Every structure is written in C-alpha cells, then in structure tokens.
mmCIF file of C-alpha atoms and ligand atoms in Angstrom:
data_model
loop_
_atom_site.group_PDB
_atom_site.id
_atom_site.type_symbol
_atom_site.label_atom_id
_atom_site.label_comp_id
_atom_site.label_asym_id
_atom_site.label_seq_id
_atom_site.Cartn_x
_atom_site.Cartn_y
_atom_site.Cartn_z
ATOM 1 C CA MET A 1 116.751 77.905 111.878
ATOM 2 C CA PRO A 2 113.656 75.477 112.853
ATOM 3 C CA ALA A 3 110.373 78.109 112.739
ATOM 4 C CA GLU A 4 109.660 77.345 116.531
ATOM 5 C CA SER A 5 113.102 78.986 117.622
ATOM 6 C CA SER A 6 113.129 81.864 115.077
ATOM 7 C CA PRO A 7 112.037 85.119 117.480
ATOM 8 C CA VAL A 8 108.753 86.360 117.261
ATOM 9 C CA ARG A 9 108.826 89.777 115.133
ATOM 10 C CA HIS A 10 106.166 92.663 116.974
ATOM 11 C CA VAL A 11 106.583 95.330 115.432
ATOM 12 C CA LEU A 12 104.630 98.810 117.710
ATOM 13 C CA ILE A 13 103.655 101.394 115.130
ATOM 14 C CA LEU A 14 103.340 105.021 116.603
ATOM 15 C CA GLY A 15 99.912 105.458 114.411
ATOM 16 C CA GLY A 16 96.884 107.452 114.664
ATOM 17 C CA THR A 17 97.021 108.184 111.079
ATOM 18 C CA THR A 18 95.557 106.664 107.787
ATOM 19 C CA GLU A 19 99.274 104.760 106.804
ATOM 20 C CA ALA A 20 99.306 103.137 110.184
ATOM 21 C CA ARG A 21 96.055 101.213 109.922
ATOM 22 C CA ARG A 22 97.067 100.667 106.062
ATOM 23 C CA LEU A 23 100.629 99.036 107.505
ATOM 24 C CA ALA A 24 98.112 96.951 110.138
ATOM 25 C CA GLU A 25 95.875 95.599 107.383
ATOM 26 C CA ALA A 26 99.740 95.116 105.310
ATOM 27 C CA LEU A 27 101.023 92.521 108.171
ATOM 28 C CA GLU A 28 97.772 90.868 108.962
ATOM 29 C CA PRO A 29 98.363 87.912 107.905
ATOM 30 C CA ALA A 30 102.272 88.134 108.036
ATOM 31 C CA PRO A 31 104.268 85.808 111.046
ATOM 32 C CA TYR A 32 104.562 89.498 112.869
ATOM 33 C CA ARG A 33 103.125 89.634 116.717
ATOM 34 C CA VAL A 34 101.535 93.697 115.813
ATOM 35 C CA THR A 35 100.589 96.545 117.886
ATOM 36 C CA THR A 36 99.051 100.024 117.266
ATOM 37 C CA SER A 37 99.968 102.160 119.677
ATOM 38 C CA LEU A 38 96.750 105.222 119.497
ATOM 39 C CA ALA A 39 97.713 108.702 121.104
ATOM 40 C CA GLY A 40 93.615 108.949 122.682
ATOM 41 C CA ARG A 41 92.537 111.789 121.165
ATOM 42 C CA VAL A 42 89.965 110.775 118.860
ATOM 43 C CA GLY A 43 86.720 110.408 121.109
ATOM 44 C CA ALA A 44 85.843 107.288 118.498
ATOM 45 C CA PRO A 45 89.094 105.943 116.580
ATOM 46 C CA VAL A 46 89.002 103.895 113.697
ATOM 47 C CA LEU A 47 90.839 100.809 115.184
ATOM 48 C CA PRO A 48 93.423 99.010 112.734
ATOM 49 C CA PRO A 49 93.782 95.427 112.608
ATOM 50 C CA GLY A 50 95.880 93.843 115.519
ATOM 51 C CA GLU A 51 96.363 94.844 118.906
ATOM 52 C CA THR A 52 96.048 98.324 120.265
ATOM 53 C CA ARG A 53 96.961 100.369 122.700
ATOM 54 C CA ILE A 54 95.898 103.482 123.448
ATOM 55 C CA GLY A 55 97.166 107.282 125.780
ATOM 56 C CA GLY A 56 100.786 108.380 126.154
ATOM 57 C CA PHE A 57 103.624 106.379 127.001
ATOM 58 C CA GLY A 58 105.603 109.190 129.113
ATOM 59 C CA GLY A 59 108.374 110.348 127.188
ATOM 60 C CA ALA A 60 110.793 108.865 125.064
ATOM 61 C CA PRO A 61 111.810 106.922 128.545
ATOM 62 C CA GLY A 62 108.701 105.758 128.562
ATOM 63 C CA LEU A 63 108.410 104.504 125.404
ATOM 64 C CA ALA A 64 111.427 102.389 125.986
ATOM 65 C CA SER A 65 110.416 101.019 128.896
ATOM 66 C CA TRP A 66 107.187 99.841 127.227
ATOM 67 C CA ILE A 67 109.404 98.446 123.680
ATOM 68 C CA THR A 68 111.241 96.640 126.843
ATOM 69 C CA ALA A 69 108.635 95.483 128.770
ATOM 70 C CA HIS A 70 106.400 94.217 125.570
ATOM 71 C CA GLY A 71 109.275 92.638 123.496
ATOM 72 C CA VAL A 72 108.657 95.211 120.684
ATOM 73 C CA THR A 73 112.167 93.617 117.999
ATOM 74 C CA HIS A 74 111.046 96.915 115.539
ATOM 75 C CA LEU A 75 109.560 100.589 116.038
ATOM 76 C CA VAL A 76 107.473 101.956 112.813
ATOM 77 C CA ASP A 77 106.889 105.943 113.487
ATOM 78 C CA ALA A 78 103.989 106.567 111.269
ATOM 79 C CA THR A 79 102.153 109.059 113.237
ATOM 80 C CA HIS A 80 101.103 111.889 111.321
ATOM 81 C CA PRO A 81 104.286 114.451 109.569
ATOM 82 C CA PHE A 82 103.112 117.331 112.556
ATOM 83 C CA ALA A 83 102.923 114.677 115.424
ATOM 84 C CA GLU A 84 106.752 116.360 115.807
ATOM 85 C CA ARG A 85 106.564 115.689 120.238
ATOM 86 C CA MET A 86 105.627 111.919 119.293
ATOM 87 C CA SER A 87 108.715 111.244 116.493
ATOM 88 C CA PHE A 88 111.241 113.016 118.775
ATOM 89 C CA ASN A 89 109.921 110.313 121.415
ATOM 90 C CA ALA A 90 110.413 107.664 119.138
ATOM 91 C CA ALA A 91 114.168 108.522 118.117
ATOM 92 C CA GLY A 92 115.139 108.846 122.152
ATOM 93 C CA ALA A 93 113.872 105.575 122.538
ATOM 94 C CA ALA A 94 115.001 103.737 119.209
ATOM 95 C CA ALA A 95 118.242 104.862 121.259
ATOM 96 C CA LEU A 96 118.086 103.516 124.485
ATOM 97 C CA SER A 97 116.190 100.277 123.529
ATOM 98 C CA GLY A 98 118.858 99.880 120.661
ATOM 99 C CA VAL A 99 114.919 98.198 118.467
ATOM 100 C CA PRO A 100 115.421 99.340 114.914
ATOM 101 C CA LEU A 101 112.939 102.213 114.400
ATOM 102 C CA LEU A 102 111.315 103.407 110.433
ATOM 103 C CA ALA A 103 109.475 106.423 109.690
ATOM 104 C CA LEU A 104 106.924 105.954 107.683
ATOM 105 C CA ARG A 105 105.791 109.237 105.992
ATOM 106 C CA ARG A 106 103.312 110.002 102.889
ATOM 107 C CA PRO A 107 105.182 112.640 101.051
ATOM 108 C CA GLY A 108 104.554 115.920 101.103
ATOM 109 C CA TRP A 109 101.872 118.425 98.783
ATOM 110 C CA ALA A 110 103.354 119.522 95.944
ATOM 111 C CA ALA A 111 101.849 122.980 94.279
ATOM 112 C CA ALA A 112 100.596 122.895 90.324
ATOM 113 C CA PRO A 113 99.747 125.464 87.942
ATOM 114 C CA GLY A 114 97.131 127.867 89.406
ATOM 115 C CA ASP A 115 98.000 127.364 92.923
ATOM 116 C CA ASP A 116 98.853 130.634 94.982
ATOM 117 C CA TRP A 117 100.474 129.025 98.222
ATOM 118 C CA HIS A 118 102.157 131.087 100.877
ATOM 119 C CA PHE A 119 103.875 128.994 103.556
ATOM 120 C CA THR A 120 105.113 129.504 106.197
ATOM 121 C CA GLU A 121 106.773 127.292 109.291
ATOM 122 C CA SER A 122 104.053 127.398 111.277
ATOM 123 C CA LEU A 123 100.853 127.689 112.784
ATOM 124 C CA ALA A 124 101.972 130.543 114.505
ATOM 125 C CA GLY A 125 102.870 132.239 111.268
ATOM 126 C CA ALA A 126 99.752 131.220 109.173
ATOM 127 C CA ALA A 127 97.730 133.125 111.971
ATOM 128 C CA ALA A 128 100.086 136.762 110.636
ATOM 129 C CA LEU A 129 99.725 136.113 107.186
ATOM 130 C CA ALA A 130 96.160 134.841 106.958
ATOM 131 C CA PRO A 131 94.357 137.976 107.795
ATOM 132 C CA ASP A 132 96.623 140.492 105.115
ATOM 133 C CA LEU A 133 94.768 137.457 102.137
ATOM 134 C CA GLY A 134 91.611 137.757 103.234
ATOM 135 C CA ALA A 135 88.783 138.415 105.993
ATOM 136 C CA ARG A 136 86.632 134.963 105.380
ATOM 137 C CA ILE A 137 89.286 131.946 106.793
ATOM 138 C CA PHE A 138 88.387 128.261 106.706
ATOM 139 C CA LEU A 139 90.874 126.544 108.926
ATOM 140 C CA SER A 140 91.152 122.508 108.486
ATOM 141 C CA THR A 141 94.170 122.513 110.135
ATOM 142 C CA GLY A 142 92.611 120.526 113.095
ATOM 143 C CA ARG A 143 91.120 121.706 116.487
ATOM 144 C CA MET A 144 94.264 121.440 118.181
ATOM 145 C CA GLY A 145 96.219 124.601 118.060
ATOM 146 C CA LEU A 146 93.569 127.086 117.431
ATOM 147 C CA HIS A 147 95.108 129.050 119.956
ATOM 148 C CA HIS A 148 97.358 130.588 117.758
ATOM 149 C CA PHE A 149 94.673 132.760 115.945
ATOM 150 C CA ALA A 150 92.521 133.367 119.298
ATOM 151 C CA HIS A 151 93.970 137.133 119.481
ATOM 152 C CA LEU A 152 92.154 137.690 115.707
ATOM 153 C CA THR A 153 88.820 139.096 116.350
ATOM 154 C CA ASP A 154 88.212 141.248 112.410
ATOM 155 C CA PRO A 155 88.784 137.375 110.165
ATOM 156 C CA TRP A 156 85.476 134.803 110.191
ATOM 157 C CA PHE A 157 86.835 131.472 110.659
ATOM 158 C CA LEU A 158 85.373 127.633 109.748
ATOM 159 C CA VAL A 159 87.463 125.006 111.772
ATOM 160 C CA ARG A 160 86.760 121.986 110.253
ATOM 161 C CA SER A 161 87.447 118.964 112.842
ATOM 162 C CA VAL A 162 86.632 115.505 113.527
ATOM 163 C CA ASP A 163 85.751 116.194 117.682
ATOM 164 C CA ALA A 164 84.974 120.351 118.843
ATOM 165 C CA PRO A 165 87.779 122.085 119.760
ATOM 166 C CA ALA A 166 88.040 123.664 123.048
ATOM 167 C CA PRO A 167 88.898 127.089 123.365
ATOM 168 C CA PRO A 168 91.190 129.546 123.042
ATOM 169 C CA ALA A 169 89.758 129.900 119.844
ATOM 170 C CA PRO A 170 89.042 133.502 118.056
ATOM 171 C CA PRO A 171 85.538 134.907 118.071
ATOM 172 C CA ARG A 172 83.898 134.833 114.902
ATOM 173 C CA LEU A 173 83.716 131.075 114.372
ATOM 174 C CA GLU A 174 81.994 128.194 113.274
ATOM 175 C CA VAL A 175 82.966 124.659 113.329
ATOM 176 C CA LEU A 176 81.993 122.145 111.223
ATOM 177 C CA LEU A 177 82.307 118.581 112.716
ATOM 178 C CA ALA A 178 83.252 116.257 110.065
ATOM 179 C CA ARG A 179 85.898 113.445 109.076
ATOM 180 C CA GLY A 180 87.957 113.155 105.636
ATOM 181 C CA PRO A 181 88.152 111.433 103.203
ATOM 182 C CA PHE A 182 86.307 114.935 101.145
ATOM 183 C CA THR A 183 85.784 114.350 97.482
ATOM 184 C CA LEU A 184 86.010 117.820 95.001
ATOM 185 C CA ARG A 185 82.359 118.114 95.253
ATOM 186 C CA ASP A 186 82.190 118.872 98.903
ATOM 187 C CA GLU A 187 85.859 120.744 99.295
ATOM 188 C CA ARG A 188 84.159 123.455 95.940
ATOM 189 C CA GLU A 189 80.620 123.514 98.111
ATOM 190 C CA LEU A 190 81.909 124.085 100.615
ATOM 191 C CA LEU A 191 84.305 126.985 100.047
ATOM 192 C CA ALA A 192 81.764 128.314 98.117
ATOM 193 C CA ARG A 193 78.468 128.041 100.826
ATOM 194 C CA HIS A 194 81.220 129.958 103.160
ATOM 195 C CA ARG A 195 82.577 132.523 100.927
ATOM 196 C CA ILE A 196 86.064 131.194 101.925
ATOM 197 C CA GLU A 197 88.911 133.925 100.693
ATOM 198 C CA VAL A 198 91.500 131.860 102.585
ATOM 199 C CA LEU A 199 91.694 128.432 103.230
ATOM 200 C CA VAL A 200 94.585 127.530 105.467
ATOM 201 C CA THR A 201 96.210 124.132 105.679
ATOM 202 C CA LYS A 202 99.280 121.942 107.123
ATOM 203 C CA ASP A 203 101.337 120.062 104.631
ATOM 204 C CA SER A 204 99.799 116.505 105.690
ATOM 205 C CA GLY A 205 100.054 115.177 101.911
ATOM 206 C CA GLY A 206 97.587 112.431 101.152
ATOM 207 C CA GLY A 207 94.583 112.096 99.867
ATOM 208 C CA ALA A 208 91.973 112.218 102.429
ATOM 209 C CA THR A 209 91.922 115.996 102.190
ATOM 210 C CA ALA A 210 93.409 117.156 99.003
ATOM 211 C CA PRO A 211 90.150 117.669 97.010
ATOM 212 C CA LYS A 212 90.377 120.853 99.233
ATOM 213 C CA LEU A 213 93.394 122.249 97.619
ATOM 214 C CA ALA A 214 91.884 121.737 93.824
ATOM 215 C CA ALA A 215 89.025 123.232 95.087
ATOM 216 C CA ALA A 216 91.038 126.957 96.100
ATOM 217 C CA ARG A 217 93.060 126.898 92.729
ATOM 218 C CA GLU A 218 90.074 126.343 90.777
ATOM 219 C CA ALA A 219 88.132 129.483 92.859
ATOM 220 C CA GLY A 220 91.265 131.346 93.172
ATOM 221 C CA ILE A 221 91.904 131.291 96.971
ATOM 222 C CA PRO A 222 94.976 131.887 98.526
ATOM 223 C CA VAL A 223 95.993 128.931 100.684
ATOM 224 C CA VAL A 224 98.694 129.508 103.815
ATOM 225 C CA VAL A 225 100.705 126.029 104.165
ATOM 226 C CA VAL A 226 102.296 125.060 107.339
ATOM 227 C CA ARG A 227 105.526 124.016 106.652
ATOM 228 C CA ARG A 228 106.028 119.822 108.048
ATOM 229 C CA PRO A 229 108.692 120.042 110.676
ATOM 230 C CA PRO A 230 112.004 117.737 109.633
ATOM 231 C CA VAL A 231 112.064 113.869 110.423
ATOM 232 C CA PRO A 232 114.522 113.643 113.467
ATOM 233 C CA THR A 233 117.687 113.623 112.852
ATOM 234 C CA GLY A 234 119.536 109.951 111.322
ATOM 235 C CA VAL A 235 115.873 108.300 111.704
ATOM 236 C CA PRO A 236 115.161 106.652 108.318
ATOM 237 C CA GLU A 237 112.399 107.194 106.349
ATOM 238 C CA THR A 238 110.357 105.948 103.780
ATOM 239 C CA GLY A 239 106.616 106.761 102.280
ATOM 240 C CA SER A 240 105.612 103.416 101.373
ATOM 241 C CA THR A 241 103.898 100.826 102.762
ATOM 242 C CA ALA A 242 105.698 97.883 100.835
ATOM 243 C CA ALA A 243 109.004 99.343 101.717
ATOM 244 C CA VAL A 244 108.479 99.174 105.305
ATOM 245 C CA LEU A 245 107.126 95.575 105.180
ATOM 246 C CA ASP A 246 110.543 95.466 102.759
ATOM 247 C CA TRP A 247 112.610 96.480 106.117
ATOM 248 C CA LEU A 248 110.512 94.025 108.312
ATOM 249 C CA SER A 249 112.138 91.137 106.481
ATOM 250 C CA GLY A 250 115.544 92.396 106.093
ATOM 251 C CA GLU A 251 116.139 93.739 108.963
ATOM 252 C CA PRO A 252 117.247 90.869 111.871
ATOM 253 C CA PRO A 253 115.247 91.508 114.833
ATOM 254 C CA ARG A 254 117.107 92.894 117.994
ATOM 255 C CA ARG A 255 115.792 91.912 121.822
ATOM 256 C CA PRO A 256 115.344 95.714 122.958
ATOM 257 C CA GLY A 257 118.719 96.419 125.010
ATOM 258 C CA GLY A 258 120.563 93.892 122.826
ATOM 259 C CA GLY A 259 122.319 96.238 120.293
ATOM 260 C CA ALA A 260 123.303 99.003 118.682
ATOM 261 C CA PRO A 261 120.499 101.971 118.382
ATOM 262 C CA ALA A 262 119.432 101.951 114.709
ATOM 263 C CA ALA A 263 118.850 106.388 115.430
ATOM 264 C CA THR A 264 119.513 109.100 117.757
ATOM 265 C CA ALA A 265 117.341 112.276 118.593
HETATM 266 P P1 LIG B 1 102.734 114.274 119.286
HETATM 267 O O1 LIG B 1 102.726 116.205 119.794
HETATM 268 O O2 LIG B 1 103.339 114.729 118.285
HETATM 269 O O3 LIG B 1 102.566 114.703 121.308
HETATM 270 C C1 LIG B 1 102.469 114.478 122.295
HETATM 271 C C2 LIG B 1 102.310 113.379 122.953
HETATM 272 O O4 LIG B 1 101.104 112.751 122.756
HETATM 273 C C3 LIG B 1 103.205 112.726 123.031
HETATM 274 O O5 LIG B 1 104.265 113.372 123.948
HETATM 275 C C4 LIG B 1 103.398 111.215 123.322
HETATM 276 O O6 LIG B 1 102.875 111.455 124.625
HETATM 277 C C5 LIG B 1 101.089 111.052 123.123
HETATM 278 N N1 LIG B 1 101.186 110.933 121.477
HETATM 279 C C6 LIG B 1 101.229 111.157 120.661
HETATM 280 N N2 LIG B 1 101.099 110.152 119.529
HETATM 281 C C7 LIG B 1 101.287 109.125 120.207
HETATM 282 C C8 LIG B 1 100.529 107.988 119.658
HETATM 283 N N3 LIG B 1 99.958 107.081 118.001
HETATM 284 N N4 LIG B 1 100.547 106.842 120.788
HETATM 285 C C9 LIG B 1 100.513 107.249 122.000
HETATM 286 N N5 LIG B 1 100.960 108.579 122.132
HETATM 287 C C10 LIG B 1 100.717 108.767 121.571
HETATM 288 O O7 LIG B 1 101.239 114.509 118.897
HETATM 289 P P2 LIG B 1 100.289 114.871 118.132
HETATM 290 O O8 LIG B 1 100.344 116.149 117.453
HETATM 291 O O9 LIG B 1 99.127 116.298 119.597
HETATM 292 O O10 LIG B 1 98.932 113.646 117.304
HETATM 293 C C11 LIG B 1 98.553 112.673 118.459
HETATM 294 C C12 LIG B 1 97.684 112.167 117.656
HETATM 295 O O11 LIG B 1 97.346 112.480 116.109
HETATM 296 C C13 LIG B 1 99.482 111.056 117.006
HETATM 297 O O12 LIG B 1 99.088 109.469 116.953
HETATM 298 C C14 LIG B 1 99.073 111.292 115.242
HETATM 299 O O13 LIG B 1 99.773 110.814 114.617
HETATM 300 C C15 LIG B 1 97.771 111.780 115.147
HETATM 301 N N6 LIG B 1 97.185 112.544 114.005
HETATM 302 C C16 LIG B 1 97.953 114.396 114.567
HETATM 303 C C17 LIG B 1 98.157 115.495 113.657
HETATM 304 C C18 LIG B 1 98.586 116.932 113.451
HETATM 305 O O14 LIG B 1 98.357 117.707 112.572
HETATM 306 N N7 LIG B 1 99.252 116.424 114.584
HETATM 307 C C19 LIG B 1 97.064 115.302 112.351
HETATM 308 C C20 LIG B 1 95.936 114.021 112.651
HETATM 309 C C21 LIG B 1 96.545 112.538 113.502
HETATM 310 P P3 LIG B 1 104.140 110.975 125.672
HETATM 311 O O15 LIG B 1 105.158 111.752 125.588
HETATM 312 O O16 LIG B 1 103.460 110.609 127.083
HETATM 313 O O17 LIG B 1 103.761 109.600 125.531
#
C-alpha cells in the first residue's frame, strides 16, 4: 500500500508520569501523531514532545467522544498506577470507541532484606496503621488524599509535594515543596533532620522516588506501603516503552467506532 494512503496513527497517551513523557519522546521520530493528555493538577508541568491537551474529558463517554472527534487510533494509559478513575475511564472509552488500549505501568517496588514494610489497601488504612508505628510520620503520598489523615491530632506529619496541599489536613503538619527525583543522600538527610519514625508511601514504583525506601531501610524506619489498585479487567498491561512500540507497530490502526472493543471496564 502506498505510504500516502496509509491512515495516520494517532496515539493518545494518558499521561502525568515519567513513563508517559518517555513514551512521547520515543515516538517523536516515528510516523505517528502523538497527543499527551494531562489532568492539569500540577501548576507547571514538564511538557512532553508532540501535542498536549490539559484537563478532564468528562468521564469515559467524554473520552470516547474526544477519541472519535480527533481520529485517535491507539490509546495508551500511561497514568500513575494510583490514577484509578482515569484508568477505569480509559477502559470504558476503549470499549465505547473500539480503539485498542494498552496500559503502561512501571513495575511496583519489592521489599529487600532489612525492610520493615507494613502493607495496606488504601490511604485510610495507612492512616489507621501509621500512628501505631511512630509519632513523626513522613507522608510521601503527595498532597491528594491528605484528608484521610486530618483527624489525627497527635502525630506530627511531614508532607512532601510538588504543589501546596489544600485543607483538610492534620493540624501538626510541615509541608515541603519539592519535585523528584531525590537521591539517597537527600533522603537520608531528610529522615535524620526531621527525626522521622515512620514513612508512608504508595507502591508507585520507579526510580525517581525509590531512594526513600533505601534510606528508611538503613535507618531501621518502618514503612507503610499502600498497595496499587488493579488495572481494569481485560486491559493488557506492559512495563516497558519498547513493548508499547511493538504493540503500536503490530496493531493495525482502527478508526474509532469501527471495530470490536479491545478491553472492558
Ligand atoms: P484519577 O483520580 O484517576 O482521575 C480523576 C479525574 O481526573 C479523571 O476522571 C479525569 O477527569 C481526570 N484525569 C486524570 N488523569 C487525566 C489525564 N491524564 N488527562 C486528562 N484527564 C485526566 O487521577 P489522579 O489520581 O487525580 O491523577 C491525576 C493525574 O496525576 C494523572 O494524570 C496521573 O497520571 C497523575 N499522577 C497521579 C498520581 C497519584 O498518586 N494518583 C501521582 C503522580 C501523578 P474526567 O473524568 O473529567 O476525564
């Protein structure tokens, strides 16, 4: 088939992560049209190459409409492993539009010898568990979800986030505005300076924020680890950019509305 008659592959990347940015960079020289979508939560996001759009779509139907209106042929959910609603919407929109969907997720973290990890299913679970492990708590779970800890009046909290958190928040709180990556040296110093007794983290995975786990291990500090929500049923998942490139080159472009759904919510 002559190149000019081949349909242009329009890849919509649901982003907000390092993995999404790396994928957009990897696709840049290829013959794809690439749009990255950001939620608009961060004030000054680091923008990826290619086209970008910012803000919610209006649920799965809104995303499906956007896909159809913009001739998207492939959908990659490269949102953060804890962006559960968006992943669910992506699965729903893929089913509605018939556009194939692949989830790109960095692998989760694995405990190493010397770690004292305490698993929980949610931030509410972390709020119930952490005060029993220490009175000075480093909440490295970002600014969203702080309300789960707002009723805890006794422990002292350190919160680290890119943008300032909004209330409700626990009363004994210090906010540190910072954007990763953080080095092991940074994290050792932080834990020591604030005399941290317990660390709370989501199982976000990836290298940018992993040194806090090594620093906690070295210092014998217990860690409350919030487990990931599952990827929606039926959605294929990969951990590597290369696998997404393979998937894109092997998957025939399918016009929105023109094929069977690749995934269901
Ligand atoms: P969420 O709870 O799963 O999604 C809430 C709503 O935000 C969605 O229903 C959607 O609105 C909108 N949204 C989320 N991601 C979007 C995207 N990439 N493009 C356009 N709209 C998006 O999401 P969240 O946990 O608040 O995360 C928001 C963003 O921050 C995501 O892009 C995620 O990758 C990034 N992030 C999240 C975390 C985390 O811990 N959750 C950490 C780092 C980065 P509509 O329904 O109106 O479409």
